[in-house]
XYZ file of C-alpha atoms in Angstrom:
416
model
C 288.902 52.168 -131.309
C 287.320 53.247 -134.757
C 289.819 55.547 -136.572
C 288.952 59.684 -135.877
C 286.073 60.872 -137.797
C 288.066 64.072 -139.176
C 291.296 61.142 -140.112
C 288.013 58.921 -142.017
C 286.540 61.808 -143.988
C 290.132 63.165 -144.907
C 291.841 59.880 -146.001
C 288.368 59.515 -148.282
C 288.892 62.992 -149.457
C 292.549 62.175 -150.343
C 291.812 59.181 -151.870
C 289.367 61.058 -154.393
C 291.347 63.733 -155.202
C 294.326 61.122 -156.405
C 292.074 59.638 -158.234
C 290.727 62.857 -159.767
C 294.234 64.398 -160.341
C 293.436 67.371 -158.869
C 296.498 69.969 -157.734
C 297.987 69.276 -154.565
C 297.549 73.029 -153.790
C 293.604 72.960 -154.326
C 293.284 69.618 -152.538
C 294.576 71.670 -149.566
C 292.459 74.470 -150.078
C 288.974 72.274 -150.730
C 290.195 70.507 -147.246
C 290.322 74.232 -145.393
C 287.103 75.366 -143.541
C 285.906 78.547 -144.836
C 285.433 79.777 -141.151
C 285.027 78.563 -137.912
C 283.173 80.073 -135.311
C 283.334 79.970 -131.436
C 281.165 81.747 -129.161
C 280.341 82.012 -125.459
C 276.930 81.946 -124.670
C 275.490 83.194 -120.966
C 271.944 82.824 -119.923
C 270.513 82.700 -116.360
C 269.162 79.806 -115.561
C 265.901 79.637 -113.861
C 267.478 80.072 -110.319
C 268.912 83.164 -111.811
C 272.476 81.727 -111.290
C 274.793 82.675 -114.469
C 275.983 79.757 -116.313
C 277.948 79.456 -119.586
C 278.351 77.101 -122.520
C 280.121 77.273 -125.581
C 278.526 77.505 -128.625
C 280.229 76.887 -132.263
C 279.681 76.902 -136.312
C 282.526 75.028 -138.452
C 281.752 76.688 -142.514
C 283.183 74.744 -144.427
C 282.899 75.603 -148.323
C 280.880 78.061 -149.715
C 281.912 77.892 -153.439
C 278.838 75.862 -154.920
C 275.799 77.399 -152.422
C 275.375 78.724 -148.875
C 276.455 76.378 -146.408
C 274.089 74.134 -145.167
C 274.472 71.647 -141.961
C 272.651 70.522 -138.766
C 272.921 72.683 -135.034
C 273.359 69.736 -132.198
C 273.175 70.126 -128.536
C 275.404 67.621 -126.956
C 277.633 67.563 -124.216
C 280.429 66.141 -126.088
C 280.832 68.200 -128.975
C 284.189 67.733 -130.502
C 285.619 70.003 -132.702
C 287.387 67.650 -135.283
C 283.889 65.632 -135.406
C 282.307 69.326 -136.064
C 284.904 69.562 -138.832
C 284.320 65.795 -140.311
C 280.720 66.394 -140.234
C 280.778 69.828 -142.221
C 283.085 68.750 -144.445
C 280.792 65.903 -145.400
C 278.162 68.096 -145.632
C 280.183 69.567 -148.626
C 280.647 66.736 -150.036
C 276.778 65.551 -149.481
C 275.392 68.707 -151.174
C 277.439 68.007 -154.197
C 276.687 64.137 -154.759
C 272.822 65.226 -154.225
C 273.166 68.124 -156.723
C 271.626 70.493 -154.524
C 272.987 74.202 -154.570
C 274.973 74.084 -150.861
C 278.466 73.891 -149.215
C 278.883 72.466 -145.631
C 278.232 73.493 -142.152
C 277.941 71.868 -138.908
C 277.620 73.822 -135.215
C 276.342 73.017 -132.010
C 276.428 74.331 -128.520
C 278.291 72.020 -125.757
C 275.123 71.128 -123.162
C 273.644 68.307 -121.742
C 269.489 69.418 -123.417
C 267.942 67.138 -121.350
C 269.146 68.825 -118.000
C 267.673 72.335 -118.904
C 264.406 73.591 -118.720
C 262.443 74.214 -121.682
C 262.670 78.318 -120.636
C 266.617 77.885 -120.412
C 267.171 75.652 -123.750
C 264.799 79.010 -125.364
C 267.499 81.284 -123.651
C 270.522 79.460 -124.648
C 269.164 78.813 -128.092
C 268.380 83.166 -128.523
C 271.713 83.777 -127.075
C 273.466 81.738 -129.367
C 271.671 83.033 -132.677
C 272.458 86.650 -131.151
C 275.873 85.652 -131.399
C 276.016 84.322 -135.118
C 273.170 86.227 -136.240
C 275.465 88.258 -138.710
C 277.760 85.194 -139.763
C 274.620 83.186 -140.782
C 272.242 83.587 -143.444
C 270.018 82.750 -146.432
C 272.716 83.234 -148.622
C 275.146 82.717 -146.690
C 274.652 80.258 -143.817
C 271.515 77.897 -143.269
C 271.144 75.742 -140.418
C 269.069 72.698 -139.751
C 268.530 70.467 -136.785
C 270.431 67.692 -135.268
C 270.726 66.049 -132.217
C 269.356 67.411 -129.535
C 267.535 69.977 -131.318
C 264.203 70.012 -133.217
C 261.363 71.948 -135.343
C 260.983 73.925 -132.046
C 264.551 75.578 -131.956
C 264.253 76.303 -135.123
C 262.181 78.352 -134.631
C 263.720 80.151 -131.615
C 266.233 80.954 -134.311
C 264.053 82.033 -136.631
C 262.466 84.939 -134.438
C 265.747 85.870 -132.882
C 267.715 86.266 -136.329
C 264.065 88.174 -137.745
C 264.140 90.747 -134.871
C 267.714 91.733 -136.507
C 266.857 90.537 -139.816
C 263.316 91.130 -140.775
C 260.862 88.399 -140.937
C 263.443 85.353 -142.639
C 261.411 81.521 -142.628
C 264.379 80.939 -144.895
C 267.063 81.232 -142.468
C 266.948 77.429 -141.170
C 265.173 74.583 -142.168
C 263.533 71.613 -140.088
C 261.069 74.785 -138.916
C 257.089 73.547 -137.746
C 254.861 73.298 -141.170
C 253.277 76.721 -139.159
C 256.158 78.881 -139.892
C 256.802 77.567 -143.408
C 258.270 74.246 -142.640
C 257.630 71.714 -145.329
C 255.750 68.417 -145.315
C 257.716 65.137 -145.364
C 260.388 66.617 -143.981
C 260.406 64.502 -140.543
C 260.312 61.580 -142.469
C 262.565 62.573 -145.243
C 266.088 61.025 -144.305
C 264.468 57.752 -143.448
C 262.359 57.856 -147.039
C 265.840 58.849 -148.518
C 267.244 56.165 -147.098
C 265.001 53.699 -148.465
C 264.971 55.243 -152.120
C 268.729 54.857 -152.132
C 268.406 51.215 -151.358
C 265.748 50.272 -154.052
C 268.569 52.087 -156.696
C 271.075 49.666 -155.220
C 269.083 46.708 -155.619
C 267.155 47.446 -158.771
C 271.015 47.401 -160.013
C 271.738 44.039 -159.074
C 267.955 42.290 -160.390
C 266.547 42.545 -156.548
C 263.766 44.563 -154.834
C 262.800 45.556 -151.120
C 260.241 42.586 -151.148
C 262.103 39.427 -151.517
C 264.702 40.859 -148.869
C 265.202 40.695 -145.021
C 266.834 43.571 -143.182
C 268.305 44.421 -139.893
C 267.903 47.965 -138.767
C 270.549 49.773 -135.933
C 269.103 52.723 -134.258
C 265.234 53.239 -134.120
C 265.086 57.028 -133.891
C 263.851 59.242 -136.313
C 265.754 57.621 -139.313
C 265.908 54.067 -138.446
C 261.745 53.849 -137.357
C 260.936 55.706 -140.899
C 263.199 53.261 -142.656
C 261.564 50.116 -141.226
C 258.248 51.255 -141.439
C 258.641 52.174 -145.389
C 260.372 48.828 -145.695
C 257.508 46.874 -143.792
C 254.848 48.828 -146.056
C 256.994 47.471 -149.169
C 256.907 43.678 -148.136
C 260.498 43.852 -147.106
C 261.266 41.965 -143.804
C 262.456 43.625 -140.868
C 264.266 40.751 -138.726
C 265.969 42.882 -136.166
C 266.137 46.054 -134.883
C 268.603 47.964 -132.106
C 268.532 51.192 -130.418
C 270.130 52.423 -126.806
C 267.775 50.311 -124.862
C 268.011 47.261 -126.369
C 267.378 44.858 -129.226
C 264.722 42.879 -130.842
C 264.846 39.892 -133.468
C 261.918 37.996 -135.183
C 263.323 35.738 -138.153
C 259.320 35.888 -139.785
C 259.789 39.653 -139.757
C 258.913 42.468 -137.124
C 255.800 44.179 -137.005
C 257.152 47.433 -137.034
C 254.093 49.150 -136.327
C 253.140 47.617 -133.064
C 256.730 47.542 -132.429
C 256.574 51.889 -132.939
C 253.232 51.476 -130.644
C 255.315 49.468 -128.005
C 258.548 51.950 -127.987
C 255.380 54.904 -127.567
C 253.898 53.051 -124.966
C 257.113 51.455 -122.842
C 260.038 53.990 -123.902
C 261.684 51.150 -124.586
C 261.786 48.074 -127.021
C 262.707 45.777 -123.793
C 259.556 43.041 -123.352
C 258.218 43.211 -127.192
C 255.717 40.611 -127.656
C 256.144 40.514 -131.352
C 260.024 38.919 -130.834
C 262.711 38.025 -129.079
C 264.945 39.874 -127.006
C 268.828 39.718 -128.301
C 272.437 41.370 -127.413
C 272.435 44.444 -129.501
C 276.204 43.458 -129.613
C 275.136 41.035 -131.747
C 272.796 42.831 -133.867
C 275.373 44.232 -136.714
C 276.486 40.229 -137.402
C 272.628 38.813 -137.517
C 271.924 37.063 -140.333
C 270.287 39.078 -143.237
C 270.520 40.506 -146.665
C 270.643 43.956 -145.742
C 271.915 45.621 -142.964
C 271.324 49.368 -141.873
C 273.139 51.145 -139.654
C 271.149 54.807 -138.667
C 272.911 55.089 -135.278
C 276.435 56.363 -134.324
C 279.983 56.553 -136.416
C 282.167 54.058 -136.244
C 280.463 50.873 -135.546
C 281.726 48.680 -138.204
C 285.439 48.556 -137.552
C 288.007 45.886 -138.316
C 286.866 44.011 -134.585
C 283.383 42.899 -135.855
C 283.234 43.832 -139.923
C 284.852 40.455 -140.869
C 282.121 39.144 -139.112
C 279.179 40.282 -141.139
C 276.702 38.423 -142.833
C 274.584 40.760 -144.856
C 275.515 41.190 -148.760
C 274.622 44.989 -148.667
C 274.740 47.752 -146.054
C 273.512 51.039 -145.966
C 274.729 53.900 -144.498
C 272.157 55.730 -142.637
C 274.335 57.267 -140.207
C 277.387 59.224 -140.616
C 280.608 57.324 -141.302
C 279.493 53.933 -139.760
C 282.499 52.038 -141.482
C 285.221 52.677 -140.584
C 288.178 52.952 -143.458
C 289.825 49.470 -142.244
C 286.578 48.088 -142.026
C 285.888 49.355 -145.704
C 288.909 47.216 -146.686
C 287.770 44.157 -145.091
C 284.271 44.425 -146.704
C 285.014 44.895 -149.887
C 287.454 41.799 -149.685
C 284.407 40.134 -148.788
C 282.447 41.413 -152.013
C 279.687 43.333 -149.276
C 278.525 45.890 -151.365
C 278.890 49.366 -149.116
C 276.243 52.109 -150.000
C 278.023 55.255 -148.800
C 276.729 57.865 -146.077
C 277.191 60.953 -148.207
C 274.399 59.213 -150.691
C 272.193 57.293 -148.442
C 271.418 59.603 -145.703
C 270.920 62.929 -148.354
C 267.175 62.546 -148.169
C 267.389 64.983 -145.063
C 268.977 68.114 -146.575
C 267.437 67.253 -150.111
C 264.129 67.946 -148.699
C 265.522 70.617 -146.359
C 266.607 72.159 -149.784
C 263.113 72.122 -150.463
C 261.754 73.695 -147.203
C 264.317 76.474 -148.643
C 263.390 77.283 -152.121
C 259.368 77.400 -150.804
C 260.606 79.668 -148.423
C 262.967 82.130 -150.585
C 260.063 82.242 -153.426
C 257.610 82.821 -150.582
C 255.578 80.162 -152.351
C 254.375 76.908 -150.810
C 253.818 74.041 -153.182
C 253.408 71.380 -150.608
C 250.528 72.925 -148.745
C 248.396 70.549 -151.063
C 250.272 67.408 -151.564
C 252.914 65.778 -149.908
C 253.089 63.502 -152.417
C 255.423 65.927 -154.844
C 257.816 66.385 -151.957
C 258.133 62.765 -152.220
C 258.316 62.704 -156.176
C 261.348 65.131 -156.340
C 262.988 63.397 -153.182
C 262.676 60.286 -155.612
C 264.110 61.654 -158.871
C 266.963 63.259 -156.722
C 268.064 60.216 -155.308
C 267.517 58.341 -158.476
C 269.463 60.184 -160.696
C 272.675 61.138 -157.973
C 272.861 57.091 -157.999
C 272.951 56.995 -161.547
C 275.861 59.531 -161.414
C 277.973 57.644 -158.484
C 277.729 54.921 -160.922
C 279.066 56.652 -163.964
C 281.877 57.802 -161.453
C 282.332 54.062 -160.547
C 282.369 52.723 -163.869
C 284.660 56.169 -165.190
C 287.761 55.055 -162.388
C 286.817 51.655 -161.695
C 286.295 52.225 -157.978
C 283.984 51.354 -155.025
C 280.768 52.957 -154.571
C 282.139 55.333 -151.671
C 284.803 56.386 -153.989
C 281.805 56.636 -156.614
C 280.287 59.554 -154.973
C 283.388 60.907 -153.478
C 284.875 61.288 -156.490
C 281.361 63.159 -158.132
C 281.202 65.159 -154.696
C 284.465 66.686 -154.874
C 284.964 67.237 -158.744
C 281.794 69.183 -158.811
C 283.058 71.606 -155.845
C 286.945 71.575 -156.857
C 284.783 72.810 -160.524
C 282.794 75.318 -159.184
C 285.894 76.392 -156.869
C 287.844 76.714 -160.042
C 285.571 78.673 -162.310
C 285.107 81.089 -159.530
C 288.529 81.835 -159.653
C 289.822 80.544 -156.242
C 293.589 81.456 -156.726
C 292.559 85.392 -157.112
């Protein structure tokens, strides 16, 4: 069983901190939410029965920014995952060099057994709840799983009816109500940026390169299709239904027609069906993971063939399977770098919004640009870290993540 999320994210926060030096009494206070927050949320359901869920917001640190993190709608929301994922988002904001802390929330619901009518309800109810604990200064949220541009902007009324008319009170909205261009695709495009940094380093480019790719949702389908359009070659891909491989390369746009067309990317022309077991130990020189947490673990990571992965998805490796990696010399591109495309470009959505000012109406292209030069220079700045304590990459950009907020914690005078 891969090791806790919250046990991950807090040995890696430990780790840095030693390494930093930093007091033993502000390492406990950095590792302290700011807040949590637990509400109950009642909405009749279109039966008019009453039925409740319970819906939450872990804050974790507020010293560099508002906090900033994803709402998810899940049925297994677990509070120490909640707490992992907001603390990363602290630590994500900071490596990126974007002005946030970290949040994460959800409501505990299955979304695809309500209505459209009753997800609206719950979704009202819920910012009713939080509307005074959230906030553009204070408390922005984003989507997640389970959620989309459309709840956002359930939010977005309900928190302007007690508010006054706020687009900058989540981000992820529709491009109608101030939402910005490339956004959908902006994780994914992250993703890809981060990669080219990596292999520029080390005298290689996307082009020469195969890949494998796990999960084909909205990261993992942007990813391939920006690494198909860059002559990389996609050899396999994964996601919950099942698994494709092609050693000459996917076509990943008829293989995005197919999963359109079928739901699924069973009975794909353009390869061969495989065990998606097998799919994180297929042969390639760079391997993806945009799915769940913990899939590389010390069971299958000694087993790995690619000479970089990429962390997509939140904590994929586990810490034992870090160890066994880096034994191996497989170079480990950390989550809280590869997957900041997202809440850069949130960021963005943000500062059009607060300015009441939208530069992207015209191009997407400068989205894009400034995505690019984020990501650029944060990797330039893990690597200074690296080279600065001799460390891995992870520790590269934990280390710059949590000097930055233990700084800005400092110089605000935390002790007072």
């Amino acid at each position: 069983m891969a090791m806790n999320a919250l046990a991950a994210t807090n040995r890696n926060f430990r780790h840095a901190a030693r390494i930093l030096g930093l007091d033993s009494k502000l390492e406990k206070s950095l590792l302290i939410p700011f807040r949590e927050i637990k509400v109950e949320c009642t909405i009749p359901k279109d039966d008019g029965t009453l039925v409740s869920y319970v819906g939450f917001r872990v804050q974790h640190d507020n010293s560099r920014g508002p906090m900033k993190g994803g709402i998810r709608y899940h049925p297994e929301v677990d509070p120490d995952e909640v707490n992992a994922l907001a603390q990363l988002m602290t630590w994500k904001t900071a490596v990126a060099d974007i002005p946030y802390g970290g949040a994460k929330g959800g409501i505990g619901c299955m979304p695809k057994d309500l209505s459209k009518s009753e997800l609206e309800r719950l979704t009202r109810v819920f910012t009713q709840k939080i509307h005074d604990l959230i906030g553009v200064n204070m408390d922005v949220p984003a989507p997640d799983m389970g959620t989309n541009a459309q709840t956002m902007a359930w939010i977005l009324d309900e928190y302007s009816k007690f508010h006054g008319y706020s687009p900058a009170i989540v981000t992820g909205k529709p491009i109608d109500l101030g939402g910005s261009l490339g956004r959908e695709a902006a994780t994914g495009r992250g993703v890809v940026y981060a990669t080219e940094a990596l292999l520029a380093e080390h005298g290689k480019s996307i082009k020469d390169l195969t890949f494998v790719i796990q999960g084909f949702g909205n990261v993992g389908s942007w990813a391939a299709r920006l690494i198909h359009e860059r002559g990389g070659k996609v050899v396999a891909v994964s996601d919950i239904t099942g698994a494709v491989k092609n050693p000459n390369g996917i076509d990943i746009q008829s293989l995005l027609n197919h999963k359109e067309a079928t739901g699924s990317l069973n009975n794909f022309d353009g390869g061969d069906a495989m065990d998606p077991n097998e799919l994180l130990i297929e042969d390639c020189d760079v391997l993806i993971p945009c799915a769940l947490g913990g899939v590389l673990n010390r069971e299958n990571a000694g087993k790995v063939r690619a000479k970089f992965i990429i962390e997509a998805a939140n904590h994929p490796t586990d810490p034992e399977a870090d160890e066994i990696l880096s034994k191996k010399g497989v170079i480990v591109l950390p989550d809280i770098y590869a997957n900041s495309g997202g809440v850069t470009v949130s960021y963005f959505e943000w500062v059009q919004n607060i300015q009441g000012f939208m530069w992207d109406m015209w191009d997407e292209e400068k989205v894009n640009k400034e995505l690019h030069r984020y990501m650029t220079r944060a990797f330039g700045n893990i690597k200074t870290m690296c080279q600065t304590h001799n460390c891995s990459l992870r520790m590269g950009a934990f280390t710059l993540g949590v000097n930055r907020v233990a700084r800005a914690t400092v110089l605000r005078g935390w002790e007072a």
